[in-house]
Coordinates of C-alpha atoms in Angstrom, one line a residue:
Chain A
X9 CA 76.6 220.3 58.9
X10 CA 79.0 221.2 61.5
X11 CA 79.4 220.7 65.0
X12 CA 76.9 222.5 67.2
X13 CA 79.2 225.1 68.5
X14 CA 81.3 225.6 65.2
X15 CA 78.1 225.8 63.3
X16 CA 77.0 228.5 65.9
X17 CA 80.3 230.3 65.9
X18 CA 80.1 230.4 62.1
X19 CA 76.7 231.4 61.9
X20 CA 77.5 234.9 64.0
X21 CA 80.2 235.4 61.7
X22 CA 78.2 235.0 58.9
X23 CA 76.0 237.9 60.4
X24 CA 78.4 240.7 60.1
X25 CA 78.4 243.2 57.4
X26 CA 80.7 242.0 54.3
X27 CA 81.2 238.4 55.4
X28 CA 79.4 235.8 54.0
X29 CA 79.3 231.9 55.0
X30 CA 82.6 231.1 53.2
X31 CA 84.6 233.8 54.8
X32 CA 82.9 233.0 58.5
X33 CA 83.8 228.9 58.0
X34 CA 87.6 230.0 56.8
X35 CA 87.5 232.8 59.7
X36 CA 86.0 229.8 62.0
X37 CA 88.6 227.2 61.2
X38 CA 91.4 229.9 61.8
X39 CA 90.6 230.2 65.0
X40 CA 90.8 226.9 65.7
X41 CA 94.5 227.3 65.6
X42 CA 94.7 230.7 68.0
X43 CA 95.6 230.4 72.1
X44 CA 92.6 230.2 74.1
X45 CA 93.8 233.4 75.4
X46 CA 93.7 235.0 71.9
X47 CA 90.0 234.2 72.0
X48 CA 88.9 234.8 75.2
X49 CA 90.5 238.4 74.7
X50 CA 88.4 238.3 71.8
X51 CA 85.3 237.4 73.2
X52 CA 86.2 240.0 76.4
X53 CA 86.7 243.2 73.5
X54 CA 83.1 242.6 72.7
X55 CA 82.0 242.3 75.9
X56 CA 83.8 245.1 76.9
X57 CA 82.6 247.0 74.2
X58 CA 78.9 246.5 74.6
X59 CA 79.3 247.2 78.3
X60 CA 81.6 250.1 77.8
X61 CA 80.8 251.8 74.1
X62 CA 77.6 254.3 74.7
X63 CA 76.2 257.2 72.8
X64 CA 77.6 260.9 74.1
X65 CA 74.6 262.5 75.8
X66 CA 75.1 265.5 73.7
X67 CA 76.4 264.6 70.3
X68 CA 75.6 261.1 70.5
X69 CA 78.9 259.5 68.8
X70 CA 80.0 256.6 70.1
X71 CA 82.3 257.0 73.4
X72 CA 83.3 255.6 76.3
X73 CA 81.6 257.6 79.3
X74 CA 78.7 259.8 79.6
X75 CA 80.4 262.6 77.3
X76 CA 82.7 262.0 74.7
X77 CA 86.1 263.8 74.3
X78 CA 84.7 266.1 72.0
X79 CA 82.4 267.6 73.5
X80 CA 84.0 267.6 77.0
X81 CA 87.0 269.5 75.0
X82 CA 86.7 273.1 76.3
X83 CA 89.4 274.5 73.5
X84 CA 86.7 273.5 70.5
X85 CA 84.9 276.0 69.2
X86 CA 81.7 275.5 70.5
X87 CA 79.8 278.0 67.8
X88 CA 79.8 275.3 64.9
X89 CA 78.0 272.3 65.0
X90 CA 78.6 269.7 62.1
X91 CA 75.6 267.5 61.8
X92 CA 76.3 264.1 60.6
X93 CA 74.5 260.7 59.7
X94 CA 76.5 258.2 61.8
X95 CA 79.5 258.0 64.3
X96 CA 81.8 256.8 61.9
X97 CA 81.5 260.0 60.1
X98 CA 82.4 262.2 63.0
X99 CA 86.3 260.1 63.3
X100 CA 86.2 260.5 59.3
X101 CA 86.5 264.4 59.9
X102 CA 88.8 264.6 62.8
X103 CA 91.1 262.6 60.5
X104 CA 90.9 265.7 58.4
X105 CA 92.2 267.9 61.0
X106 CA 90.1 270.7 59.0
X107 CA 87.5 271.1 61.3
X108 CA 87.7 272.7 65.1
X109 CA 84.3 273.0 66.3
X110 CA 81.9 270.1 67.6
X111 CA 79.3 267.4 66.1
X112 CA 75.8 266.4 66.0
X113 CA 74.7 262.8 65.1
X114 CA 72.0 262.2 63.6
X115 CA 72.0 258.1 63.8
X116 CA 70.7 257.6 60.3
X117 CA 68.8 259.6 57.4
X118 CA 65.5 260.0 55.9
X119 CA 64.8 257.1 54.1
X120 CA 61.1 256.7 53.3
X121 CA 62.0 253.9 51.5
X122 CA 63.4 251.9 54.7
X123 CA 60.2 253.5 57.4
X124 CA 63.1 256.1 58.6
X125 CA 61.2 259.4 59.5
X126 CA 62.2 262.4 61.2
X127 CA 61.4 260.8 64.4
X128 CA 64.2 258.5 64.2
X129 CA 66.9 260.8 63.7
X130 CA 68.6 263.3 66.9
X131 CA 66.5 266.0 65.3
X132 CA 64.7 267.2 68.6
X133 CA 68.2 266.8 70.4
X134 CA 70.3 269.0 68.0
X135 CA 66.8 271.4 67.9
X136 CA 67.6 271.5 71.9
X137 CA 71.0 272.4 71.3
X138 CA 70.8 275.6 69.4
X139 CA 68.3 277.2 72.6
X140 CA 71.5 276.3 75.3
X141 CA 74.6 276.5 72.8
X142 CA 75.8 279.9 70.9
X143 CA 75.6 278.2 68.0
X144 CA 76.2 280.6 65.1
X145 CA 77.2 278.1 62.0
X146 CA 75.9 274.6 60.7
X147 CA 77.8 272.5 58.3
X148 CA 75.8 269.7 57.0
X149 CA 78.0 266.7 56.1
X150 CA 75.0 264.3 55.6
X151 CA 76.5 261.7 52.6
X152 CA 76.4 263.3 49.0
X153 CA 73.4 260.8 48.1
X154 CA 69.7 260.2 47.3
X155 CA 68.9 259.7 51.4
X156 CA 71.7 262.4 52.3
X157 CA 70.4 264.9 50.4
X158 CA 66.7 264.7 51.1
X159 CA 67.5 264.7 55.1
X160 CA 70.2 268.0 54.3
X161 CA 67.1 269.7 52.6
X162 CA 64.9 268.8 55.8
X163 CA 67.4 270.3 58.3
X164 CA 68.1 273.1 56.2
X165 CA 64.5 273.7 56.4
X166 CA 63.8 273.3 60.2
X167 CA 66.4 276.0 60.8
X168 CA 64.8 278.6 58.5
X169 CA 63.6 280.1 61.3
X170 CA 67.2 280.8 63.2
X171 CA 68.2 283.7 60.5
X172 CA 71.2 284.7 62.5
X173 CA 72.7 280.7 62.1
X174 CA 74.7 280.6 58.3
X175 CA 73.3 276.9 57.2
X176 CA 76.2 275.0 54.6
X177 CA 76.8 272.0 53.4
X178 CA 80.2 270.1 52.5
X179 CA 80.8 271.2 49.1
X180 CA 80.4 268.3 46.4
X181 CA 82.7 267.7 43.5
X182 CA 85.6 265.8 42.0
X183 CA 87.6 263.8 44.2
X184 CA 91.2 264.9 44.9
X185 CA 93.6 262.8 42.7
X186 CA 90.4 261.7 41.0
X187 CA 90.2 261.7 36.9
X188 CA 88.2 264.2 35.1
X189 CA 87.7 261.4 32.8
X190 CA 86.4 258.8 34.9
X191 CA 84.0 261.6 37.3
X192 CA 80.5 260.3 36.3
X193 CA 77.7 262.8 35.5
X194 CA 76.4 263.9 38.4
X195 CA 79.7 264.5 40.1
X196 CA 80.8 266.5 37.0
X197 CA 77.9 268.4 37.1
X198 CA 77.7 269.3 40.9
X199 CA 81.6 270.5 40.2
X200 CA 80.3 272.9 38.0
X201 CA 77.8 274.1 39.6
X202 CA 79.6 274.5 42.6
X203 CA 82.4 275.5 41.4
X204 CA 84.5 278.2 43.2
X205 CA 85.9 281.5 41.5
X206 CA 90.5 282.1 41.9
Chain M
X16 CA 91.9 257.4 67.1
X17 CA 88.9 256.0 68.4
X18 CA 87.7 255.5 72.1
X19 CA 89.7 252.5 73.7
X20 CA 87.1 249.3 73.9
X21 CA 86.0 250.8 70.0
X22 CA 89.5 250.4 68.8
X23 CA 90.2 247.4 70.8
X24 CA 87.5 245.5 68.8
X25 CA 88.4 247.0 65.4
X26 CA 92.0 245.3 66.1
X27 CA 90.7 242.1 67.3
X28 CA 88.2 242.1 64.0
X29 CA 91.3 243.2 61.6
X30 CA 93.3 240.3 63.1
X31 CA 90.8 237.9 61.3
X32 CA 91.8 236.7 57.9
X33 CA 90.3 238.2 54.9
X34 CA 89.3 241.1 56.9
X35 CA 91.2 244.7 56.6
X36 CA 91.0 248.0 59.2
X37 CA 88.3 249.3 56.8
X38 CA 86.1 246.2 57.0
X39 CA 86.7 246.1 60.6
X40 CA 85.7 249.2 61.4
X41 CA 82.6 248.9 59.1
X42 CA 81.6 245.6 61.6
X43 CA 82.2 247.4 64.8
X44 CA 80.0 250.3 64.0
X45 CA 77.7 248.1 62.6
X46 CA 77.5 246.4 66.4
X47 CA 77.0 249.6 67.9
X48 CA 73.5 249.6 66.4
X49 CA 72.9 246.1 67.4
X50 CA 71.4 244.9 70.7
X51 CA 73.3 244.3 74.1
X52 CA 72.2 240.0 73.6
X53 CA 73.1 239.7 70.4
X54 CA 76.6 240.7 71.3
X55 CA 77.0 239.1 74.6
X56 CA 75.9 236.2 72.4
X57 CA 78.5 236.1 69.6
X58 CA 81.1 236.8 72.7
X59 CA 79.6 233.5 74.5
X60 CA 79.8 231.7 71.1
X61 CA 83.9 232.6 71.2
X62 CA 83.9 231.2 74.6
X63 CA 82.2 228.4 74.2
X64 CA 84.0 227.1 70.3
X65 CA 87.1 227.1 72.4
X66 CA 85.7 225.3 75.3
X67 CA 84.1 222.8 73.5
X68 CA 86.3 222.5 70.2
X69 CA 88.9 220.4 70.5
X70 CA 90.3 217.9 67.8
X71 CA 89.5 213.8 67.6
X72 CA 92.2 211.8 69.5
X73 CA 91.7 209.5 66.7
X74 CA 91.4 211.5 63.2
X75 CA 92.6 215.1 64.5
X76 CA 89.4 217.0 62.7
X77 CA 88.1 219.9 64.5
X78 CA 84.5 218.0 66.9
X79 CA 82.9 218.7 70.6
X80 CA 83.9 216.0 73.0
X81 CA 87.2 213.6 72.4
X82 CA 85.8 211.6 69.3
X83 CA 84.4 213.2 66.3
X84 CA 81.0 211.7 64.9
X85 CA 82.5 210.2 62.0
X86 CA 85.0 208.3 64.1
X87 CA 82.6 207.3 66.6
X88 CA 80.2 205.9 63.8
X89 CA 80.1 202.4 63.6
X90 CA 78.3 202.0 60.1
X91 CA 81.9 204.0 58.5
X92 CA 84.4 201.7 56.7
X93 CA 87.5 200.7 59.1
X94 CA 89.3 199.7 56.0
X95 CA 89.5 203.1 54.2
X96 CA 91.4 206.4 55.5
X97 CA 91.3 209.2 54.0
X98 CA 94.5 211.9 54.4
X99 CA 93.6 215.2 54.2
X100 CA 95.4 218.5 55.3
X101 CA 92.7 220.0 57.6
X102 CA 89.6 219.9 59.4
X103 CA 87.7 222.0 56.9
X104 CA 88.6 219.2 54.3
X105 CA 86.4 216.8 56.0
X106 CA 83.6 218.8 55.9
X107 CA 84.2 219.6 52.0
X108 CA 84.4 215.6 51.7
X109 CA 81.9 215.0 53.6
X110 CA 79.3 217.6 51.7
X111 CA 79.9 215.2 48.9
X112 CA 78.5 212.0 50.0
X113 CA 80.6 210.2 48.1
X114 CA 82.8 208.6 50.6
X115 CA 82.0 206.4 53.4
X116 CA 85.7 205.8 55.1
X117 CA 87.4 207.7 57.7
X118 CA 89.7 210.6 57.9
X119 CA 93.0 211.4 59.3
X120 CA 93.5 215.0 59.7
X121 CA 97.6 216.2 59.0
X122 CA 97.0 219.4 60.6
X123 CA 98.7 221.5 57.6
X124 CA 100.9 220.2 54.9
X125 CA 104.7 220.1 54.3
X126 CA 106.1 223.3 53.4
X127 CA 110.1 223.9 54.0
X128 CA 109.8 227.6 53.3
X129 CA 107.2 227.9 56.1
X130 CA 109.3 226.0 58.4
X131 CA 106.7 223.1 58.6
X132 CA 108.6 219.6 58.5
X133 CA 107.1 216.3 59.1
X134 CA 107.4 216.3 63.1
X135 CA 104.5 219.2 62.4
X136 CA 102.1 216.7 60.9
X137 CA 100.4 214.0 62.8
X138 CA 102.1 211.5 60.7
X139 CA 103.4 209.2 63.8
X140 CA 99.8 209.0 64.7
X141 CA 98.8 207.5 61.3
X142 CA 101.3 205.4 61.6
X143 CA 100.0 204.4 64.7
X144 CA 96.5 204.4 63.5
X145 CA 97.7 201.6 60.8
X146 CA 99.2 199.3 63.4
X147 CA 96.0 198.4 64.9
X148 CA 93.1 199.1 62.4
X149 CA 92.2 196.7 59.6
X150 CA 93.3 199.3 56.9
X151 CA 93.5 197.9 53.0
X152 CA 93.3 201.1 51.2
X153 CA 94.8 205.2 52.1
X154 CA 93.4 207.8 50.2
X155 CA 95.7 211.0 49.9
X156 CA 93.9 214.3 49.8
X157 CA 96.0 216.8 49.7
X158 CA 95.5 219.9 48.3
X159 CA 96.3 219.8 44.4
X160 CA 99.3 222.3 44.9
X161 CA 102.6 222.5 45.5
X162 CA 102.7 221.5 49.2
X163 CA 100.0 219.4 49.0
X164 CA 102.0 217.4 46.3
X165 CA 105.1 217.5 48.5
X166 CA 102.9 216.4 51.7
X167 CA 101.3 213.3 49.4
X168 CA 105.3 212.2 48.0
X169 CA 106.5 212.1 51.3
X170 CA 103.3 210.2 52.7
X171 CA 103.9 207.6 49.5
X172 CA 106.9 206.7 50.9
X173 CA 106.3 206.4 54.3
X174 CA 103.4 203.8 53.4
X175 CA 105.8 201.5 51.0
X176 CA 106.6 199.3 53.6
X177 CA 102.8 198.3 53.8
X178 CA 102.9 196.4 51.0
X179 CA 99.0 195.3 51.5
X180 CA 97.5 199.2 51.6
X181 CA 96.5 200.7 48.5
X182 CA 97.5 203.8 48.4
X183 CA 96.1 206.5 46.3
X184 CA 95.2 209.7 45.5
X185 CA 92.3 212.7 44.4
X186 CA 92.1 212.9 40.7
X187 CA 93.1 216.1 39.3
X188 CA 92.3 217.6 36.4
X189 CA 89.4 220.1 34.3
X190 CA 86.6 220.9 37.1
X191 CA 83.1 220.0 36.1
X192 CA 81.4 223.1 34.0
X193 CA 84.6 224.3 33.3
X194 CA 85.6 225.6 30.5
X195 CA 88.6 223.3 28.3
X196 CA 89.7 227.2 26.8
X197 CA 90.0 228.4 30.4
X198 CA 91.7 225.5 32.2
X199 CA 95.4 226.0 33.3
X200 CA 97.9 224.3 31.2
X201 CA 99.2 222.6 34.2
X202 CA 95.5 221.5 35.1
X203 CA 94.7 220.1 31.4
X204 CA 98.2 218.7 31.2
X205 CA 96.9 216.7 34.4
X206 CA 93.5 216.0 32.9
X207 CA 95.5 214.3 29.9
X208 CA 97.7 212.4 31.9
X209 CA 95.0 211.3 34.5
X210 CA 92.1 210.6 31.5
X211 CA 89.9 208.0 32.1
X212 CA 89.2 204.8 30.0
X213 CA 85.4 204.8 28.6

């Protein structure tokens, strides 16, 4: 329909998660009024963050660099390890400010569904770890679903073995400022289950 | 908060219209997982829609090279121009088949609050455009809004003195498989003014 490259441009928009091929045309035809510096800046920031943007050798979050600032970070508390699904999780956390020790990623979850095994997770990596590391605690904050659970249980049963590491998981209830009201079943009912004694 | 090149793209992504910091974040994660060429290849596609996207010297719509296809066809009607406010206009004319003119591009549409006068619209250049092609008829297609209805007064009036151009403009009113009960009063007060003799 368009153009060769406004048909191209608006095809890789169209690839991104959350934008379909009215939002890429509309995102397209508002760059046709930006500074060719605006864009080429644009165009640089992914360059740059292909080239620059790597997994951390020993978490494997996304960082710049070999290690990322997390793990380099000597003050940490280097006995707990919080094992996570994806890098976006790990900047969820700091944000909390809750927790002071370091992160394992996985990069993904079981998901039989989707062909995602054990093998395709930082299983053996995090496995590695616990010989080198004085690991004494592991929070699993794997997501509070179907896939998130099933790979929680699967960790939780690789590390039967270390008996002096304390295993947990984030706890799963309501939602702060949530409505008791509007909490569907399940949520309720882990609440309750989990609740916690004053 | 995050690593410098990771929240450099997440700004340049959040920059885009209709896209927020959460949806940008969601993207840039997403490219983590994808390979090194199919990034470097939405960065070249930036590059290259601003090195090869300019705007028609004749009709000001959005084409590679100086004159867009529609101007450069020989087989479109010289006698018909259509007015529209922007480049994406043309293409949703053109998806309909239904005209065989050309365009003139405005390049936005009056709009004191915005600041936007008549030097901001390529109005001298239709002007220009009338002095030396055989035009007999003008077609404004503004948007049906506020502006747009400003942008087509003041474009009535500047044509009066061409006594031999008809001048008119996109029917408004109730869109086909609408719904009468749902329509706008402003939209079926249009659609009763505009109706159509059977």
């Amino acid at each position: 329909m368009y153009d060769g490259a406004i048909q191209n441009l608006i095809d890789h928009f169209a690839r991104l998660p959350g934008i379909g091929p009215k939002s890429a045309q509309r995102i397209v035809f508002w760059m046709l009024d930006q500074s060719a510096e605006d864009v080429a800046e644009f165009s640089a920031a992914l360059t740059q963050f292909k080239a620059e943007v790597h997994f951390c050798q020993v978490c494997f979050s996304a960082c710049e660099g070999d290690i990322c600032r997390i793990c380099a970070d000597e003050r940490r508390d280097h006995s707990v390890i919080c094992v996570v699904e994806e890098s976006k999780d790990v900047f969820a956390i700091e944000r909390t400010r809750e927790f002071r020790g370091r992160y394992h990623v996985l990069g993904g979850h079981l998901s039989p569904i989707d062909g995602s095994g054990p093998e395709n997770l930082h299983l053996r990596e995090l496995m590695s770890r616990l010989a080198v590391e004085p690991v004494t605690e592991i929070i699993i904050a794997t997501n509070p679903n179907v896939n998130g659970d099933a790979t929680c249980a699967y960790i939780t049963r690789l590390l039967r073995p270390f008996a002096d590491i304390k295993v947990s998981r984030l706890a799963s209830g309501l939602p702060v400022g949530g409505d008791l009201e509007y909490a569907d079943e399940v949520t309720l009912g882990r609440a309750f289950s989990g609740r916690t004694a004053l």
